[in-house]
Amino acid sequence: MSKWECLVCGYIYDPEMGDPDSGIEPGTAFEDLPDDWLCPECGAGKDMFEELS
Amino acid sequence: MRLLIIGNGVAGVTTARYVAERDPSIEIGLYSREPYAYYPRPRLIDFVAGKLPLEELPQYDAAWYQQRHIDVQLGRKVTALDPGERCITLADGSQERYDRLVLATGARPWVPPIPGADRDGVHTLRTLEDAVALCREARQGAPILILGGGLLGLDTALALRSYGVDVTVVEALPWLLPRQLDREGAGLLQQVCEARGVRIITGDLCAEIQGNGHVQGARLKSGAPLQAGVVLVSAGVQPKIDLAQAAGLACNRGIVVDARMQTSDPCIYAVGDAAEFGGRVWGIIPAALAQARVAAAQITGHTETVYREIVPSTTLQVTGIALTSLGEVNPEGGDYREVRYLDEANCIYKKLVIRENKVVGAILLGDRSDLAAVNQLVSRGLGVSGVAERLLEPGFDLAAFVREHGARVR
């Protein structure tokens, strides 16, 4: 599973960590995040994220 | 088509990015007064806290703009615009023509007219240069006074504590984060901040900033004297409308736009902190992003895409304090009720504001695990009749409720 970076604020979503603060379990792939999940740092939507190679 | 964008903050750069993605044939010129590639302003807090080195602040590099064929002009201030001739004038006197123009000029810190506010050592925090100047002085170790207990003031206060200096925050209103919190939540947050060494004074104003050339202290309206070697004014921002106003575009507090993000000149759009829609300037990133998307859609011919007012959502940046506030948290009028959950020992406070059986606002302090579910409740306007009182009970599975109930509504 790859990490994704928020283009707005630079937050990196790491699927191994998930986003427990927003109710996202560790081990959740970025693709499996709910459509209305928001960047926990700046509130940007999923479409503002870019996959890190 | 030639599109010029003024402003390289989140609103301008996002508009450029969307336009480049949707229609690569559009020629994009992006002008910025600041000499740096795009950097996220919220990250300035991490820089101030010493968690992020200066060179890592820019989010994009020259290649990012190049790949999208965005002609970025850094350090080039736009001094005038002429809607009749459809051209802008730069500080060096040169002019550039446009077919469409986007004003993403942002906002500047508002400094109240306090006697002494022009002394050395009085700072604001908006740009990378501001952050560097603030840090340089803060490291000298003198006590720091922060005027304004909003998001920026508190985030910076907590960040500056990492230098071990004394930090005092003065908020004029009776409680902290008056736009994002109610009195009860703010009281709890104040305890958390105080436990981290930040002194908080609410319901008082700075009457005078004192010193001999450089700041030495301040006097509050209540009469209390405060020692300070550095003062940070974080009293909110003012949309930058100078260019638009001088060009005769309709302006109130911000540059007035309609749901297409169009100003009173149909060839000129405004987005982000400078734009006023429906009498409001939110001044937050989610609004800037939503508006950038609409402006880009309009410019690329997708005229059916219009702006729908966002549910404002703000989050404290500093790690260790989870706080998100969304929607209406201090409702007015009598047609609402509130559901609360308080766990004082663990500094957890949650509140939902319910109107006509729908959740219209929420505070999540100390525990944001319900954020995704609450966000859906608010943004989708799901009905909560019959269960409202139980929504915040510890055993209640809010996420499951939203899943099941949301599916039925769909």
CSV table of C-alpha atoms in Angstrom, one decimal:
chain,number,residue,atom,x,y,z
A,1,MET,CA,0.0,0.0,0.0
A,2,SER,CA,1.4,3.4,-0.9
A,3,LYS,CA,1.5,6.6,0.9
A,4,TRP,CA,-0.3,9.7,-0.4
A,5,GLU,CA,0.7,13.3,0.1
A,6,CYS,CA,-1.7,16.3,0.5
A,7,LEU,CA,-0.8,18.8,-2.1
A,8,VAL,CA,-2.2,21.6,0.0
A,9,CYS,CA,-0.4,21.2,3.2
A,10,GLY,CA,2.1,18.4,2.8
A,11,TYR,CA,0.5,16.0,5.2
A,12,ILE,CA,1.3,12.4,4.3
A,13,TYR,CA,-1.3,9.7,4.7
A,14,ASP,CA,0.4,6.5,5.7
A,15,PRO,CA,-1.9,3.5,5.4
A,16,GLU,CA,0.1,1.6,8.1
A,17,MET,CA,-0.8,4.3,10.6
A,18,GLY,CA,-4.3,5.1,9.3
A,19,ASP,CA,-5.9,8.3,10.7
A,20,PRO,CA,-7.2,7.2,14.1
A,21,ASP,CA,-8.1,10.8,15.0
A,22,SER,CA,-10.7,10.7,12.2
A,23,GLY,CA,-11.8,7.2,12.9
A,24,ILE,CA,-9.7,5.5,10.2
A,25,GLU,CA,-8.1,2.2,11.4
A,26,PRO,CA,-4.4,1.4,10.8
A,27,GLY,CA,-4.1,-0.7,7.7
A,28,THR,CA,-6.6,1.3,5.6
A,29,ALA,CA,-5.5,1.8,2.0
A,30,PHE,CA,-5.9,5.4,0.7
A,31,GLU,CA,-8.2,4.1,-1.9
A,32,ASP,CA,-10.5,2.7,0.8
A,33,LEU,CA,-10.9,5.9,2.7
A,34,PRO,CA,-14.4,7.2,2.6
A,35,ASP,CA,-15.0,9.7,-0.2
A,36,ASP,CA,-15.7,12.5,2.2
A,37,TRP,CA,-12.6,11.8,4.3
A,38,LEU,CA,-10.6,15.1,4.8
A,39,CYS,CA,-7.0,15.8,5.4
A,40,PRO,CA,-6.6,16.0,9.2
A,41,GLU,CA,-4.3,18.9,8.9
A,42,CYS,CA,-5.9,21.3,6.5
A,43,GLY,CA,-9.3,19.9,5.6
A,44,ALA,CA,-8.6,19.3,1.9
A,45,GLY,CA,-10.5,16.5,0.2
A,46,LYS,CA,-9.1,13.2,-1.3
A,47,ASP,CA,-8.7,14.7,-4.7
A,48,MET,CA,-6.0,17.0,-3.4
A,49,PHE,CA,-3.8,14.0,-2.6
A,50,GLU,CA,-1.1,12.6,-4.8
A,51,GLU,CA,0.4,9.1,-4.6
A,52,LEU,CA,4.0,9.0,-3.5
A,53,SER,CA,6.2,6.7,-5.6
B,1,MET,CA,-6.9,31.8,-23.9
B,2,ARG,CA,-4.6,33.7,-21.6
B,3,LEU,CA,-5.3,33.4,-17.9
B,4,LEU,CA,-3.5,35.4,-15.3
B,5,ILE,CA,-3.7,34.6,-11.6
B,6,ILE,CA,-2.6,37.0,-9.0
B,7,GLY,CA,-1.5,35.3,-5.8
B,8,ASN,CA,0.4,32.1,-5.2
B,9,GLY,CA,-1.3,31.0,-2.0
B,10,VAL,CA,-3.5,28.0,-1.7
B,11,ALA,CA,-6.4,29.6,-3.7
B,12,GLY,CA,-4.3,30.8,-6.6
B,13,VAL,CA,-2.1,27.8,-6.9
B,14,THR,CA,-5.1,25.4,-6.7
B,15,THR,CA,-6.9,27.4,-9.4
B,16,ALA,CA,-3.9,27.1,-11.6
B,17,ARG,CA,-3.6,23.4,-11.0
B,18,TYR,CA,-7.2,22.7,-11.8
B,19,VAL,CA,-7.2,24.8,-14.9
B,20,ALA,CA,-3.9,23.1,-16.1
B,21,GLU,CA,-5.5,19.7,-15.5
B,22,ARG,CA,-8.7,20.5,-17.3
B,23,ASP,CA,-7.5,22.4,-20.3
B,24,PRO,CA,-3.8,22.3,-21.1
B,25,SER,CA,-4.3,24.6,-24.0
B,26,ILE,CA,-4.9,27.6,-21.7
B,27,GLU,CA,-1.9,29.7,-21.2
B,28,ILE,CA,-1.5,30.4,-17.4
B,29,GLY,CA,0.6,33.1,-15.8
B,30,LEU,CA,0.8,33.2,-12.0
B,31,TYR,CA,2.1,36.3,-10.2
B,32,SER,CA,3.3,36.4,-6.7
B,33,ARG,CA,4.6,39.2,-4.6
B,34,GLU,CA,6.5,36.7,-2.4
B,35,PRO,CA,9.7,35.3,-3.8
B,36,TYR,CA,8.9,31.7,-2.8
B,37,ALA,CA,7.2,28.8,-4.6
B,38,TYR,CA,4.0,27.7,-2.9
B,39,TYR,CA,4.2,26.9,0.8
B,40,PRO,CA,1.3,26.0,3.0
B,41,ARG,CA,0.8,28.7,5.6
B,42,PRO,CA,-0.4,26.3,8.3
B,43,ARG,CA,3.1,24.8,8.1
B,44,LEU,CA,4.6,28.1,9.4
B,45,ILE,CA,3.4,26.9,12.8
B,46,ASP,CA,5.6,23.8,12.5
B,47,PHE,CA,8.5,26.0,11.4
B,48,VAL,CA,8.0,28.3,14.4
B,49,ALA,CA,7.9,25.3,16.7
B,50,GLY,CA,11.2,24.1,15.2
B,51,LYS,CA,9.7,21.0,13.8
B,52,LEU,CA,10.2,21.8,10.2
B,53,PRO,CA,13.4,23.4,8.6
B,54,LEU,CA,12.9,26.4,6.4
B,55,GLU,CA,14.0,24.7,3.3
B,56,GLU,CA,11.3,22.1,3.6
B,57,LEU,CA,8.5,24.6,3.8
B,58,PRO,CA,7.9,25.0,0.0
B,59,GLN,CA,5.5,22.4,-1.1
B,60,TYR,CA,6.2,22.7,-4.8
B,61,ASP,CA,9.4,23.4,-6.7
B,62,ALA,CA,10.0,25.0,-10.1
B,63,ALA,CA,9.5,21.7,-11.8
B,64,TRP,CA,6.0,21.4,-10.4
B,65,TYR,CA,5.0,24.6,-12.2
B,66,GLN,CA,6.9,23.7,-15.3
B,67,GLN,CA,5.3,20.3,-15.7
B,68,ARG,CA,1.9,22.0,-15.7
B,69,HIS,CA,3.1,24.8,-18.0
B,70,ILE,CA,2.3,27.3,-15.4
B,71,ASP,CA,4.4,30.4,-16.0
B,72,VAL,CA,5.1,31.4,-12.4
B,73,GLN,CA,6.5,34.8,-11.8
B,74,LEU,CA,7.8,35.0,-8.2
B,75,GLY,CA,8.7,38.3,-6.5
B,76,ARG,CA,6.6,40.2,-9.0
B,77,LYS,CA,4.1,42.5,-7.3
B,78,VAL,CA,1.0,43.5,-9.4
B,79,THR,CA,0.3,47.2,-8.8
B,80,ALA,CA,-2.7,47.9,-10.9
B,81,LEU,CA,-5.3,46.3,-13.1
B,82,ASP,CA,-7.3,47.8,-15.9
B,83,PRO,CA,-10.5,45.9,-16.6
B,84,GLY,CA,-11.2,48.0,-19.7
B,85,GLU,CA,-7.9,47.2,-21.4
B,86,ARG,CA,-7.8,43.7,-19.8
B,87,CYS,CA,-4.3,44.2,-18.5
B,88,ILE,CA,-2.3,44.2,-15.3
B,89,THR,CA,0.6,46.5,-14.4
B,90,LEU,CA,3.6,45.2,-12.5
B,91,ALA,CA,5.9,47.0,-10.1
B,92,ASP,CA,8.5,47.5,-12.8
B,93,GLY,CA,5.9,49.2,-15.0
B,94,SER,CA,5.5,46.4,-17.5
B,95,GLN,CA,2.0,45.3,-18.5
B,96,GLU,CA,0.5,41.9,-19.2
B,97,ARG,CA,-2.7,41.3,-21.1
B,98,TYR,CA,-5.3,38.7,-20.0
B,99,ASP,CA,-8.5,37.2,-21.3
B,100,ARG,CA,-9.5,36.0,-17.9
B,101,LEU,CA,-8.1,37.1,-14.5
B,102,VAL,CA,-8.3,35.4,-11.1
B,103,LEU,CA,-7.7,37.5,-8.0
B,104,ALA,CA,-6.3,35.3,-5.3
B,105,THR,CA,-4.7,38.1,-3.4
B,106,GLY,CA,-5.4,36.7,0.0
B,107,ALA,CA,-5.5,38.6,3.2
B,108,ARG,CA,-3.2,40.6,5.5
B,109,PRO,CA,-3.1,40.5,9.2
B,110,TRP,CA,-5.4,43.1,10.8
B,111,VAL,CA,-3.6,45.2,13.4
B,112,PRO,CA,-6.0,47.1,15.7
B,113,PRO,CA,-5.1,50.7,16.4
B,114,ILE,CA,-3.3,50.2,19.7
B,115,PRO,CA,-0.9,52.9,20.7
B,116,GLY,CA,2.6,51.6,20.3
B,117,ALA,CA,1.7,49.0,17.7
B,118,ASP,CA,4.4,50.4,15.5
B,119,ARG,CA,7.3,49.7,17.9
B,120,ASP,CA,10.1,47.3,17.0
B,121,GLY,CA,9.3,43.9,18.3
B,122,VAL,CA,5.6,44.0,17.3
B,123,HIS,CA,5.0,41.2,14.8
B,124,THR,CA,2.3,39.6,12.8
B,125,LEU,CA,2.4,36.1,11.3
B,126,ARG,CA,1.2,35.5,7.8
B,127,THR,CA,4.2,34.9,5.5
B,128,LEU,CA,7.4,33.0,5.6
B,129,GLU,CA,9.3,36.2,6.2
B,130,ASP,CA,7.1,37.0,9.2
B,131,ALA,CA,7.8,33.6,10.6
B,132,VAL,CA,11.6,33.9,10.3
B,133,ALA,CA,11.5,37.4,11.9
B,134,LEU,CA,9.3,36.2,14.8
B,135,CYS,CA,11.5,33.2,15.4
B,136,ARG,CA,14.7,35.2,15.4
B,137,GLU,CA,13.3,37.5,18.2
B,138,ALA,CA,11.6,34.8,20.1
B,139,ARG,CA,14.9,32.9,20.5
B,140,GLN,CA,16.3,35.8,22.5
B,141,GLY,CA,14.3,34.5,25.4
B,142,ALA,CA,12.2,37.6,26.3
B,143,PRO,CA,8.6,37.0,27.4
B,144,ILE,CA,6.2,36.9,24.5
B,145,LEU,CA,2.7,38.5,24.5
B,146,ILE,CA,0.2,37.3,21.9
B,147,LEU,CA,-2.8,39.5,21.3
B,148,GLY,CA,-5.7,37.3,20.1
B,149,GLY,CA,-6.8,33.9,21.3
B,150,GLY,CA,-8.0,32.6,18.0
B,151,LEU,CA,-6.5,29.6,16.1
B,152,LEU,CA,-3.4,31.4,14.9
B,153,GLY,CA,-2.7,32.9,18.3
B,154,LEU,CA,-3.1,29.7,20.2
B,155,ASP,CA,-1.2,27.6,17.7
B,156,THR,CA,1.7,30.0,17.8
B,157,ALA,CA,1.6,30.3,21.6
B,158,LEU,CA,2.0,26.6,21.9
B,159,ALA,CA,4.7,26.4,19.2
B,160,LEU,CA,6.7,29.2,20.9
B,161,ARG,CA,6.6,27.4,24.2
B,162,SER,CA,9.2,25.0,22.6
B,163,TYR,CA,11.8,27.7,23.2
B,164,GLY,CA,11.1,27.7,26.9
B,165,VAL,CA,10.0,31.4,26.8
B,166,ASP,CA,7.1,32.8,28.8
B,167,VAL,CA,4.1,33.1,26.6
B,168,THR,CA,0.9,35.0,27.5
B,169,VAL,CA,-2.2,35.1,25.3
B,170,VAL,CA,-4.7,38.0,25.7
B,171,GLU,CA,-8.2,37.4,24.2
B,172,ALA,CA,-10.7,40.3,24.2
B,173,LEU,CA,-13.8,38.1,24.2
B,174,PRO,CA,-14.7,36.1,27.3
B,175,TRP,CA,-13.3,32.8,26.0
B,176,LEU,CA,-10.7,31.3,23.7
B,177,LEU,CA,-11.4,30.5,20.0
B,178,PRO,CA,-14.7,32.4,20.2
B,179,ARG,CA,-15.5,31.4,16.6
B,180,GLN,CA,-14.9,27.7,17.0
B,181,LEU,CA,-15.7,26.9,20.6
B,182,ASP,CA,-18.4,27.6,23.2
B,183,ARG,CA,-17.6,28.7,26.8
B,184,GLU,CA,-17.5,25.2,28.2
B,185,GLY,CA,-15.1,23.8,25.5
B,186,ALA,CA,-13.0,26.9,25.7
B,187,GLY,CA,-12.6,26.5,29.4
B,188,LEU,CA,-11.3,23.0,29.0
B,189,LEU,CA,-8.9,24.0,26.2
B,190,GLN,CA,-7.7,26.8,28.4
B,191,GLN,CA,-6.8,24.3,31.1
B,192,VAL,CA,-4.9,22.2,28.5
B,193,CYS,CA,-3.0,25.3,27.3
B,194,GLU,CA,-2.1,26.4,30.8
B,195,ALA,CA,-0.9,22.9,31.6
B,196,ARG,CA,1.5,23.4,28.7
B,197,GLY,CA,2.8,26.6,30.2
B,198,VAL,CA,0.8,29.2,28.3
B,199,ARG,CA,-0.7,32.0,30.4
B,200,ILE,CA,-4.2,32.9,29.3
B,201,ILE,CA,-6.0,36.1,30.0
B,202,THR,CA,-9.6,36.5,28.6
B,203,GLY,CA,-12.0,39.3,28.5
B,204,ASP,CA,-9.3,41.9,28.5
B,205,LEU,CA,-7.7,44.1,25.8
B,206,CYS,CA,-4.2,45.6,25.2
B,207,ALA,CA,-4.5,49.3,25.8
B,208,GLU,CA,-0.9,50.2,25.0
B,209,ILE,CA,2.3,48.6,23.8
B,210,GLN,CA,5.1,50.2,25.8
B,211,GLY,CA,8.8,50.6,25.4
B,212,ASN,CA,11.6,52.9,24.3
B,213,GLY,CA,11.8,52.1,20.6
B,214,HIS,CA,11.7,48.4,21.2
B,215,VAL,CA,8.8,46.7,23.0
B,216,GLN,CA,9.3,46.3,26.7
B,217,GLY,CA,5.8,45.6,27.9
B,218,ALA,CA,2.1,46.3,27.6
B,219,ARG,CA,-0.7,47.7,29.7
B,220,LEU,CA,-4.1,46.0,29.5
B,221,LYS,CA,-7.4,47.8,29.7
B,222,SER,CA,-7.9,46.4,33.2
B,223,GLY,CA,-4.7,48.2,34.2
B,224,ALA,CA,-2.6,45.0,34.5
B,225,PRO,CA,1.0,45.6,33.4
B,226,LEU,CA,2.7,42.8,31.4
B,227,GLN,CA,6.3,42.4,30.6
B,228,ALA,CA,7.1,41.5,27.0
B,229,GLY,CA,10.0,41.7,24.6
B,230,VAL,CA,8.0,40.5,21.7
B,231,VAL,CA,4.4,41.1,20.8
B,232,LEU,CA,2.5,39.0,18.2
B,233,VAL,CA,-0.7,40.5,17.0
B,234,SER,CA,-3.1,37.8,15.9
B,235,ALA,CA,-6.4,39.7,15.7
B,236,GLY,CA,-7.7,38.3,12.5
B,237,VAL,CA,-7.1,39.1,8.8
B,238,GLN,CA,-8.4,41.7,6.3
B,239,PRO,CA,-9.0,40.6,2.7
B,240,LYS,CA,-6.7,42.3,0.2
B,241,ILE,CA,-9.1,44.2,-2.0
B,242,ASP,CA,-6.9,47.2,-2.9
B,243,LEU,CA,-6.3,46.2,-6.6
B,244,ALA,CA,-9.9,45.3,-7.1
B,245,GLN,CA,-11.2,48.4,-5.4
B,246,ALA,CA,-8.9,50.7,-7.4
B,247,ALA,CA,-10.1,49.0,-10.6
B,248,GLY,CA,-13.7,49.7,-9.7
B,249,LEU,CA,-14.8,46.2,-9.0
B,250,ALA,CA,-17.6,45.7,-6.4
B,251,CYS,CA,-16.2,45.2,-2.9
B,252,ASN,CA,-17.5,45.1,0.6
B,253,ARG,CA,-15.2,43.5,3.2
B,254,GLY,CA,-13.9,41.3,0.4
B,255,ILE,CA,-14.2,41.3,-3.4
B,256,VAL,CA,-17.8,40.5,-4.1
B,257,VAL,CA,-18.3,37.3,-6.1
B,258,ASP,CA,-21.4,35.3,-7.3
B,259,ALA,CA,-21.7,31.5,-7.2
B,260,ARG,CA,-19.5,31.3,-10.3
B,261,MET,CA,-16.8,33.2,-8.4
B,262,GLN,CA,-17.2,36.0,-10.9
B,263,THR,CA,-16.7,39.6,-9.7
B,264,SER,CA,-18.7,42.5,-11.0
B,265,ASP,CA,-16.5,42.2,-14.2
B,266,PRO,CA,-17.4,38.9,-15.9
B,267,CYS,CA,-13.8,38.4,-17.1
B,268,ILE,CA,-12.4,38.6,-13.5
B,269,TYR,CA,-12.8,36.0,-10.8
B,270,ALA,CA,-11.9,36.2,-7.1
B,271,VAL,CA,-11.2,33.2,-4.9
B,272,GLY,CA,-10.0,32.5,-1.3
B,273,ASP,CA,-9.4,34.9,1.5
B,274,ALA,CA,-10.0,37.9,-0.7
B,275,ALA,CA,-13.4,36.8,-2.0
B,276,GLU,CA,-16.7,37.6,-0.4
B,277,PHE,CA,-19.6,35.3,-1.2
B,278,GLY,CA,-23.1,35.7,0.3
B,279,GLY,CA,-21.8,38.5,2.6
B,280,ARG,CA,-19.1,36.2,4.0
B,281,VAL,CA,-15.4,35.8,3.9
B,282,TRP,CA,-14.5,32.5,5.7
B,283,GLY,CA,-10.7,32.9,5.5
B,284,ILE,CA,-10.1,29.1,5.7
B,285,ILE,CA,-8.5,26.6,3.4
B,286,PRO,CA,-11.5,24.4,2.6
B,287,ALA,CA,-13.4,27.5,1.3
B,288,ALA,CA,-10.3,28.5,-0.8
B,289,LEU,CA,-10.2,25.0,-2.3
B,290,ALA,CA,-13.9,24.8,-3.1
B,291,GLN,CA,-13.8,28.3,-4.7
B,292,ALA,CA,-10.7,27.5,-6.7
B,293,ARG,CA,-12.4,24.4,-8.1
B,294,VAL,CA,-15.4,26.5,-9.2
B,295,ALA,CA,-13.4,29.3,-10.8
B,296,ALA,CA,-11.3,26.7,-12.7
B,297,ALA,CA,-14.4,24.9,-13.9
B,298,GLN,CA,-16.0,28.2,-15.1
B,299,ILE,CA,-12.8,29.3,-16.9
B,300,THR,CA,-12.6,25.9,-18.6
B,301,GLY,CA,-16.2,26.1,-19.8
B,302,HIS,CA,-17.9,23.9,-17.2
B,303,THR,CA,-20.3,26.6,-16.4
B,304,GLU,CA,-22.7,24.3,-14.6
B,305,THR,CA,-20.3,24.0,-11.7
B,306,VAL,CA,-21.2,26.6,-9.1
B,307,TYR,CA,-20.2,27.3,-5.5
B,308,ARG,CA,-22.2,25.9,-2.7
B,309,GLU,CA,-21.5,27.4,0.7
B,310,ILE,CA,-19.2,25.0,2.6
B,311,VAL,CA,-19.6,23.8,6.2
B,312,PRO,CA,-16.7,25.7,7.8
B,313,SER,CA,-14.4,23.3,9.5
B,314,THR,CA,-11.2,24.2,11.5
B,315,THR,CA,-8.7,22.2,13.3
B,316,LEU,CA,-6.0,23.2,15.8
B,317,GLN,CA,-2.6,22.3,14.2
B,318,VAL,CA,-0.5,21.7,17.3
B,319,THR,CA,0.0,18.1,18.1
B,320,GLY,CA,-1.2,16.8,21.4
B,321,ILE,CA,-4.5,18.7,21.3
B,322,ALA,CA,-7.1,17.2,19.1
B,323,LEU,CA,-9.7,19.8,18.3
B,324,THR,CA,-12.0,20.2,15.3
B,325,SER,CA,-14.9,22.6,15.1
B,326,LEU,CA,-17.4,22.5,12.3
B,327,GLY,CA,-20.6,24.3,11.3
B,328,GLU,CA,-22.6,26.3,13.7
B,329,VAL,CA,-21.2,25.9,17.2
B,330,ASN,CA,-22.7,28.9,18.9
B,331,PRO,CA,-26.2,29.0,17.4
B,332,GLU,CA,-28.4,32.0,17.7
B,333,GLY,CA,-32.2,32.0,18.1
B,334,GLY,CA,-34.1,29.4,20.1
B,335,ASP,CA,-34.9,26.7,17.5
B,336,TYR,CA,-32.0,24.4,18.3
B,337,ARG,CA,-30.8,22.0,21.0
B,338,GLU,CA,-27.5,20.8,22.1
B,339,VAL,CA,-26.2,17.4,22.9
B,340,ARG,CA,-23.0,17.3,25.0
B,341,TYR,CA,-20.5,14.8,26.4
B,342,LEU,CA,-17.9,15.8,28.9
B,343,ASP,CA,-15.1,13.8,30.4
B,344,GLU,CA,-13.2,16.4,32.4
B,345,ALA,CA,-10.5,14.0,33.7
B,346,ASN,CA,-9.4,13.2,30.2
B,347,CYS,CA,-10.1,16.6,28.8
B,348,ILE,CA,-12.6,15.4,26.4
B,349,TYR,CA,-15.6,17.6,25.4
B,350,LYS,CA,-18.0,17.0,22.5
B,351,LYS,CA,-21.0,18.9,21.5
B,352,LEU,CA,-23.5,18.6,18.6
B,353,VAL,CA,-25.9,21.4,17.7
B,354,ILE,CA,-29.2,20.1,16.3
B,355,ARG,CA,-31.8,22.1,14.5
B,356,GLU,CA,-34.9,20.6,12.9
B,357,ASN,CA,-33.6,17.1,13.7
B,358,LYS,CA,-30.4,17.6,11.8
B,359,VAL,CA,-26.8,18.2,13.1
B,360,VAL,CA,-25.7,21.6,12.0
B,361,GLY,CA,-22.6,22.0,14.1
B,362,ALA,CA,-20.1,20.1,16.2
B,363,ILE,CA,-17.2,20.6,18.6
B,364,LEU,CA,-14.8,17.6,19.1
B,365,LEU,CA,-12.2,18.4,21.7
B,366,GLY,CA,-9.7,15.8,23.0
B,367,ASP,CA,-11.1,13.0,20.9
B,368,ARG,CA,-11.8,13.4,17.2
B,369,SER,CA,-12.4,9.7,16.5
B,370,ASP,CA,-16.0,10.5,15.5
B,371,LEU,CA,-14.9,13.2,13.0
B,372,ALA,CA,-15.6,11.4,9.8
B,373,ALA,CA,-19.1,10.3,11.0
B,374,VAL,CA,-20.0,13.8,12.3
B,375,ASN,CA,-18.8,15.4,9.2
B,376,GLN,CA,-21.2,13.2,7.2
B,377,LEU,CA,-24.0,13.9,9.5
B,378,VAL,CA,-23.5,17.6,9.0
B,379,SER,CA,-22.6,17.7,5.3
B,380,ARG,CA,-25.4,15.3,4.2
B,381,GLY,CA,-28.0,16.7,6.6
B,382,LEU,CA,-29.0,13.2,7.9
B,383,GLY,CA,-32.0,13.2,10.2
B,384,VAL,CA,-31.3,12.2,13.8
B,385,SER,CA,-34.8,12.2,15.3
B,386,GLY,CA,-35.3,9.7,18.0
B,387,VAL,CA,-31.5,9.1,18.6
B,388,ALA,CA,-30.2,12.7,19.1
B,389,GLU,CA,-29.7,12.2,22.8
B,390,ARG,CA,-27.7,9.0,22.3
B,391,LEU,CA,-25.4,10.2,19.6
B,392,LEU,CA,-22.5,11.1,21.9
B,393,GLU,CA,-23.0,8.3,24.4
B,394,PRO,CA,-19.8,6.3,24.8
B,395,GLY,CA,-21.4,3.0,23.6
B,396,PHE,CA,-23.1,4.5,20.6
B,397,ASP,CA,-21.5,3.5,17.2
B,398,LEU,CA,-21.8,6.8,15.3
B,399,ALA,CA,-20.0,5.5,12.3
B,400,ALA,CA,-22.4,2.5,12.0
B,401,PHE,CA,-25.4,4.8,12.4
B,402,VAL,CA,-24.2,7.0,9.6
B,403,ARG,CA,-23.5,4.0,7.4
B,404,GLU,CA,-26.9,2.4,7.9
B,405,HIS,CA,-28.9,5.5,8.1
B,406,GLY,CA,-27.0,7.2,5.2
B,407,ALA,CA,-27.6,4.2,3.0
B,408,ARG,CA,-31.4,4.3,3.7
B,409,VAL,CA,-31.5,8.0,2.9
B,410,ARG,CA,-29.6,7.5,-0.4
